[in-house]
């Protein structure tokens, strides 16, 4: 049938027609073809533009919220506690991990008085870091080491040592299912609490900028909150993708705390940094303190409505520091 159809075409005898008349039968087809090509190109261009726009919106959304703080209560805090991990233990008690070699410990502290009720001193070799509670076990990581420890929450007896896959141990938190860890970089680690294998790594970002120096962590209402080392900022991080959902700005608290004149410390600058977040989920109370601070604060958040100058958050919270201590 194909050959027969080809033979029928010469019967139209268009040999003596002018060039213009020869083109006319196919002109509508050519016009339609050009129109289809142009329409397809426009559709593709629109789709590409919509994709780029949606990706940009997804990247920028949600807009990071800013909060200032109001001090609701002040509590005594051991001024010689180099706070590296902090969490609420219920019944007005706190669990705290302190650092510095030969001075590291895990402790149970009375909130109202600041009195250390139970103290588990670490071996001199280890530098205590982040701490979290899952079930009846406290999990602690150590600095410049992949070694961690588990303790009984009731008496702080050490009953197991573990090895994790993070390059270093800084912060630790949990949602009751996985452990979240930080190593001083911009990476938020998701760890299996049974094997301590890394399940996932998220790069924490704010407006496309990596947020480095993630330190002590706390899990609050579906978000991971992180102290940013050498800043007066707490980042509210999405546990889904690592995007910063908001910032809590606490510049005034540090200036209200006198630095420790501890004899065992080397002369260092800015050693009294903000570090330590504890969340009481039953009473919706938020507590913060810092390294060598004589006070622990219960704070309330207030949204900042005023438009901020460009670059303010980048200057306050995203300055990158290299650690050269000890």
Short mmCIF file of C-alpha atoms in Angstrom, two decimals:
data_model
loop_
_atom_site.label_atom_id
_atom_site.label_comp_id
_atom_site.label_asym_id
_atom_site.label_seq_id
_atom_site.Cartn_x
_atom_site.Cartn_y
_atom_site.Cartn_z
CA UNK A 1 0.00 0.00 0.00
CA UNK A 2 2.89 2.32 0.57
CA UNK A 3 4.11 1.99 -3.03
CA UNK A 4 0.60 2.61 -4.40
CA UNK A 5 0.21 5.82 -2.47
CA UNK A 6 3.53 7.07 -3.78
CA UNK A 7 2.38 6.50 -7.36
CA UNK A 8 -0.75 8.60 -6.92
CA UNK A 9 1.16 11.80 -6.11
CA UNK A 10 2.53 12.50 -9.69
CA UNK A 11 -1.09 12.71 -11.04
CA UNK A 12 -1.34 16.20 -9.53
CA UNK A 13 1.00 17.41 -12.34
CA UNK A 14 2.44 20.49 -10.69
CA UNK A 15 5.48 20.61 -13.06
CA UNK A 16 4.39 23.73 -14.98
CA UNK A 17 3.22 25.66 -11.96
CA UNK A 18 5.11 28.68 -10.73
CA UNK A 19 7.30 28.37 -7.66
CA UNK A 20 4.75 30.30 -5.66
CA UNK A 21 1.95 28.00 -6.68
CA UNK A 22 4.11 24.97 -5.90
CA UNK A 23 4.71 26.18 -2.36
CA UNK A 24 1.11 27.04 -1.62
CA UNK A 25 -0.23 23.52 -0.96
CA UNK A 26 2.41 22.88 1.66
CA UNK A 27 2.38 26.38 3.17
CA UNK A 28 -0.35 25.64 5.76
CA UNK A 29 1.57 22.57 6.88
CA UNK A 30 4.79 24.55 7.17
CA UNK A 31 2.99 27.31 9.02
CA UNK A 32 1.43 24.84 11.42
CA UNK A 33 4.79 23.15 11.91
CA UNK A 34 6.51 26.45 12.70
CA UNK A 35 3.68 27.37 15.04
CA UNK A 36 4.01 24.05 16.83
CA UNK A 37 7.77 24.52 17.16
CA UNK A 38 7.35 28.05 18.54
CA UNK A 39 4.57 26.94 20.90
CA UNK A 40 6.62 24.00 22.13
CA UNK A 41 9.61 26.25 22.72
CA UNK A 42 7.47 28.69 24.65
CA UNK A 43 5.96 25.90 26.75
CA UNK A 44 9.40 24.47 27.52
CA UNK A 45 10.71 27.93 28.43
CA UNK A 46 7.76 28.55 30.73
CA UNK A 47 8.18 25.15 32.38
CA UNK A 48 11.89 25.75 32.92
CA UNK A 49 11.16 29.19 34.39
CA UNK A 50 8.50 27.74 36.69
CA UNK A 51 10.89 24.98 37.79
CA UNK A 52 13.67 27.45 38.57
CA UNK A 53 11.24 29.72 40.41
CA UNK A 54 9.82 26.84 42.43
CA UNK A 55 13.29 25.61 43.32
CA UNK A 56 14.26 29.11 44.40
CA UNK A 57 11.12 29.39 46.52
CA UNK A 58 11.73 25.98 48.05
CA UNK A 59 15.30 26.95 48.78
CA UNK A 60 14.36 30.21 50.46
CA UNK A 61 11.21 29.02 52.19
CA UNK A 62 10.30 29.05 54.90
CA UNK A 63 11.72 32.43 55.81
CA UNK A 64 13.85 32.20 58.92
CA UNK A 65 12.15 33.68 61.97
CA UNK A 66 14.09 35.86 64.39
CA UNK A 67 13.54 35.85 68.15
CA UNK A 68 14.84 37.87 71.03
CA UNK A 69 14.59 36.54 74.57
CA UNK A 70 13.13 37.58 77.90
CA UNK A 71 14.71 36.22 81.07
CA UNK A 72 11.93 34.62 83.14
CA UNK A 73 14.09 33.14 85.91
CA UNK A 74 17.72 32.99 86.96
CA UNK A 75 19.24 29.98 88.70
CA UNK A 76 22.69 29.35 90.19
CA UNK A 77 25.15 27.50 87.97
CA UNK A 78 28.56 26.09 88.84
CA UNK A 79 31.00 28.77 87.56
CA UNK A 80 33.66 26.10 87.09
CA UNK A 81 31.47 23.94 84.85
CA UNK A 82 32.76 24.08 81.29
CA UNK A 83 29.32 23.23 79.93
CA UNK A 84 29.31 21.05 76.82
CA UNK A 85 25.99 19.26 77.10
CA UNK A 86 22.78 20.14 78.92
CA UNK A 87 19.32 18.61 79.13
CA UNK A 88 16.27 18.62 81.36
CA UNK A 89 15.85 15.44 83.40
CA UNK A 90 12.42 16.03 84.94
CA UNK A 91 11.45 16.95 88.50
CA UNK A 92 13.46 20.19 88.36
CA UNK A 93 16.74 18.41 87.65
CA UNK A 94 19.26 18.83 84.87
CA UNK A 95 21.87 16.53 83.38
CA UNK A 96 25.08 18.26 82.38
CA UNK A 97 28.28 17.24 80.63
CA UNK A 98 31.40 19.32 81.28
CA UNK A 99 34.64 19.50 79.35
CA UNK A 100 38.37 20.15 79.68
CA UNK A 101 40.83 17.33 80.15
CA UNK A 102 41.26 16.29 83.79
CA UNK A 103 38.09 18.22 84.64
CA UNK A 104 35.42 16.54 82.50
CA UNK A 105 32.35 15.04 84.13
CA UNK A 106 28.72 14.02 83.84
CA UNK A 107 26.50 15.36 86.58
CA UNK A 108 22.96 15.54 87.85
CA UNK A 109 22.11 19.05 89.03
CA UNK A 110 19.24 20.51 91.04
CA UNK A 111 17.69 23.27 88.96
CA UNK A 112 16.65 25.58 91.80
CA UNK A 113 19.94 25.54 93.72
CA UNK A 114 22.53 24.58 91.11
CA UNK A 115 23.78 21.93 93.53
CA UNK A 116 25.50 18.92 91.97
CA UNK A 117 23.59 15.91 93.30
CA UNK A 118 25.53 13.15 91.50
CA UNK A 119 28.94 13.48 89.85
CA UNK A 120 30.64 11.00 87.55
CA UNK A 121 34.18 12.17 86.83
CA UNK A 122 35.67 11.11 83.53
CA UNK A 123 39.14 9.71 82.96
CA UNK A 124 41.72 12.48 82.64
CA UNK A 125 42.37 11.63 79.00
CA UNK A 126 38.83 12.44 77.84
CA UNK A 127 37.30 15.82 77.09
CA UNK A 128 33.56 15.61 77.70
CA UNK A 129 31.18 16.98 75.08
CA UNK A 130 27.51 16.65 74.06
CA UNK A 131 24.98 14.74 76.14
CA UNK A 132 21.47 13.41 75.53
CA UNK A 133 18.95 11.07 77.15
CA UNK A 134 17.22 8.19 75.40
CA UNK A 135 15.18 5.90 77.61
CA UNK A 136 17.14 5.31 80.81
CA UNK A 137 20.49 5.87 79.16
CA UNK A 138 22.54 9.01 78.90
CA UNK A 139 24.71 9.19 75.79
CA UNK A 140 27.85 11.32 75.76
CA UNK A 141 30.43 12.07 73.07
CA UNK A 142 34.00 13.32 73.53
CA UNK A 143 36.11 15.93 71.79
CA UNK A 144 38.80 14.97 69.25
CA UNK A 145 37.75 11.38 69.64
CA UNK A 146 35.21 8.97 68.19
CA UNK A 147 34.63 7.48 71.62
CA UNK A 148 31.36 7.90 73.48
CA UNK A 149 29.94 6.64 76.76
CA UNK A 150 26.59 5.51 78.07
CA UNK A 151 25.47 6.07 81.66
CA UNK A 152 22.58 4.97 83.81
CA UNK A 153 20.34 8.01 84.27
CA UNK A 154 19.52 7.11 87.87
CA UNK A 155 23.02 6.90 89.36
CA UNK A 156 25.26 7.97 86.43
CA UNK A 157 27.15 4.71 86.58
CA UNK A 158 29.10 4.15 83.38
CA UNK A 159 28.18 0.82 81.87
CA UNK A 160 29.25 0.92 78.23
CA UNK A 161 31.61 2.59 75.79
CA UNK A 162 30.84 3.02 72.10
CA UNK A 163 32.48 4.24 68.90
CA UNK A 164 30.64 6.52 66.48
CA UNK A 165 31.36 7.50 62.87
CA UNK A 166 31.45 11.28 63.23
CA UNK A 167 34.89 12.84 62.67
CA UNK A 168 34.60 14.48 66.08
CA UNK A 169 32.12 14.77 68.94
CA UNK A 170 30.60 18.15 69.83
CA UNK A 171 26.83 18.06 70.30
CA UNK A 172 24.23 15.35 70.83
CA UNK A 173 20.41 15.26 70.94
CA UNK A 174 17.58 12.86 70.18
CA UNK A 175 13.97 12.77 69.03
CA UNK A 176 13.47 9.46 70.79
CA UNK A 177 14.26 7.48 67.65
CA UNK A 178 17.64 8.61 66.32
CA UNK A 179 20.57 10.53 67.72
CA UNK A 180 21.51 13.88 66.22
CA UNK A 181 25.18 14.79 66.38
CA UNK A 182 27.47 17.68 65.51
CA UNK A 183 31.23 17.85 65.04
CA UNK A 184 31.87 21.59 64.91
CA UNK A 185 31.31 21.75 61.15
CA UNK A 186 28.12 22.56 59.23
CA UNK A 187 27.02 18.92 59.21
CA UNK A 188 24.11 17.57 61.23
CA UNK A 189 24.46 13.82 61.64
CA UNK A 190 21.65 11.30 62.12
CA UNK A 191 22.94 8.30 64.06
CA UNK A 192 21.47 4.89 64.80
CA UNK A 193 21.32 4.67 68.63
CA UNK A 194 21.96 0.93 68.51
CA UNK A 195 24.92 0.75 66.11
CA UNK A 196 26.02 4.43 66.09
CA UNK A 197 26.31 4.22 62.32
CA UNK A 198 25.61 7.43 60.40
CA UNK A 199 22.16 7.14 58.83
CA UNK A 200 22.18 10.53 57.12
CA UNK A 201 24.15 13.74 56.86
CA UNK A 202 22.52 17.14 56.35
CA UNK A 203 24.43 20.32 55.60
CA UNK A 204 22.92 23.07 57.72
CA UNK A 205 22.30 26.18 55.63
CA UNK A 206 20.84 29.65 56.00
CA UNK A 207 20.03 31.48 52.74
CA UNK A 208 22.44 29.23 50.92
CA UNK A 209 25.28 29.84 53.39
CA UNK A 210 26.62 26.93 55.40
CA UNK A 211 26.29 27.35 59.15
CA UNK A 212 29.60 26.18 60.60
CA UNK A 213 30.65 25.59 64.22
CA UNK A 214 27.50 23.73 65.25
CA UNK A 215 27.97 22.93 68.92
CA UNK A 216 25.60 21.78 71.69
CA UNK A 217 22.26 20.42 70.45
CA UNK A 218 18.73 20.10 71.80
CA UNK A 219 15.57 18.65 70.26
CA UNK A 220 12.63 21.05 70.63
CA UNK A 221 9.16 20.49 69.16
CA UNK A 222 10.31 18.68 66.03
CA UNK A 223 13.37 20.87 65.44
CA UNK A 224 17.04 20.51 66.26
CA UNK A 225 18.36 23.59 68.05
CA UNK A 226 22.07 24.26 68.00
CA UNK A 227 24.43 26.64 69.72
CA UNK A 228 26.77 28.15 67.15
CA UNK A 229 30.21 28.21 68.72
CA UNK A 230 31.69 31.68 69.41
CA UNK A 231 28.36 33.38 68.75
CA UNK A 232 25.36 34.48 70.79
CA UNK A 233 23.02 32.65 68.42
CA UNK A 234 20.92 29.51 68.56
CA UNK A 235 19.93 28.04 65.19
CA UNK A 236 16.55 26.35 64.83
CA UNK A 237 17.21 23.60 62.30
CA UNK A 238 14.78 21.46 60.32
CA UNK A 239 15.50 17.82 61.01
CA UNK A 240 14.15 17.01 57.53
CA UNK A 241 16.73 18.84 55.41
CA UNK A 242 19.04 20.91 57.62
CA UNK A 243 17.59 24.28 56.59
CA UNK A 244 17.65 26.95 59.31
CA UNK A 245 14.07 27.79 60.23
CA UNK A 246 14.90 30.57 62.65
CA UNK A 247 17.42 32.25 64.89
CA UNK A 248 17.33 33.01 68.60
CA UNK A 249 19.53 35.99 69.44
CA UNK A 250 20.94 36.22 72.97
CA UNK A 251 23.66 38.90 72.95
CA UNK A 252 22.81 40.35 76.37
CA UNK A 253 23.04 37.17 78.43
CA UNK A 254 26.77 36.68 78.04
CA UNK A 255 27.52 40.23 79.11
CA UNK A 256 25.57 39.63 82.30
CA UNK A 257 27.80 36.71 83.28
CA UNK A 258 31.28 37.35 84.62
CA UNK A 259 33.96 35.05 83.21
CA UNK A 260 35.35 32.46 85.56
CA UNK A 261 38.69 33.15 87.22
CA UNK A 262 39.35 29.43 87.56
CA UNK A 263 42.93 28.56 88.43
CA UNK A 264 43.01 25.49 86.22
CA UNK A 265 42.32 27.42 83.01
CA UNK A 266 44.84 28.78 80.58
CA UNK A 267 44.45 32.49 79.74
CA UNK A 268 42.06 32.33 76.81
CA UNK A 269 39.85 34.91 75.16
CA UNK A 270 36.08 34.53 74.93
CA UNK A 271 36.11 31.29 76.86
CA UNK A 272 32.76 32.09 78.47
CA UNK A 273 30.68 31.39 75.35
CA UNK A 274 27.00 30.56 75.22
CA UNK A 275 26.65 26.77 75.27
CA UNK A 276 23.89 24.65 76.73
CA UNK A 277 20.20 24.33 75.82
CA UNK A 278 17.67 22.38 77.89
CA UNK A 279 13.98 21.98 77.05
CA UNK A 280 11.28 20.98 79.53
CA UNK A 281 8.63 19.58 77.19
CA UNK A 282 6.06 19.08 79.96
CA UNK A 283 6.00 22.69 81.14
CA UNK A 284 7.34 24.29 77.94
CA UNK A 285 10.32 25.79 79.74
CA UNK A 286 13.54 26.68 77.95
CA UNK A 287 16.86 26.95 79.78
CA UNK A 288 20.24 28.18 78.56
CA UNK A 289 23.67 28.70 80.05
CA UNK A 290 27.29 28.95 78.96
CA UNK A 291 30.76 27.66 79.64
CA UNK A 292 31.86 28.82 83.10
CA UNK A 293 28.73 30.91 83.58
CA UNK A 294 27.62 31.47 87.19
CA UNK A 295 23.97 31.52 86.13
CA UNK A 296 21.50 29.41 84.21
CA UNK A 297 18.55 31.23 82.66
CA UNK A 298 14.98 30.29 81.93
CA UNK A 299 14.02 32.33 78.89
CA UNK A 300 10.94 33.14 76.85
CA UNK A 301 11.09 33.85 73.13
CA UNK A 302 9.67 36.96 71.47
CA UNK A 303 9.46 37.31 67.68
CA UNK A 304 11.38 40.20 66.16
CA UNK A 305 9.03 42.01 63.78
CA UNK A 306 11.36 44.79 62.69
CA UNK A 307 13.08 44.48 59.34
CA UNK A 308 16.75 43.73 59.87
CA UNK A 309 19.58 45.32 57.94
CA UNK A 310 21.07 43.06 55.25
CA UNK A 311 23.92 40.93 56.54
CA UNK A 312 23.08 41.26 60.24
CA UNK A 313 22.49 37.55 60.82
CA UNK A 314 25.50 36.65 58.70
CA UNK A 315 27.67 38.88 60.88
CA UNK A 316 26.20 37.77 64.22
CA UNK A 317 25.76 34.06 63.60
CA UNK A 318 27.73 32.88 60.58
CA UNK A 319 31.25 34.01 61.30
CA UNK A 320 33.47 30.97 60.95
CA UNK A 321 36.08 30.22 63.58
CA UNK A 322 38.87 27.68 63.63
CA UNK A 323 39.46 25.89 66.91
CA UNK A 324 43.04 25.87 68.22
CA UNK A 325 42.45 25.23 71.91
CA UNK A 326 44.72 22.71 73.64
#
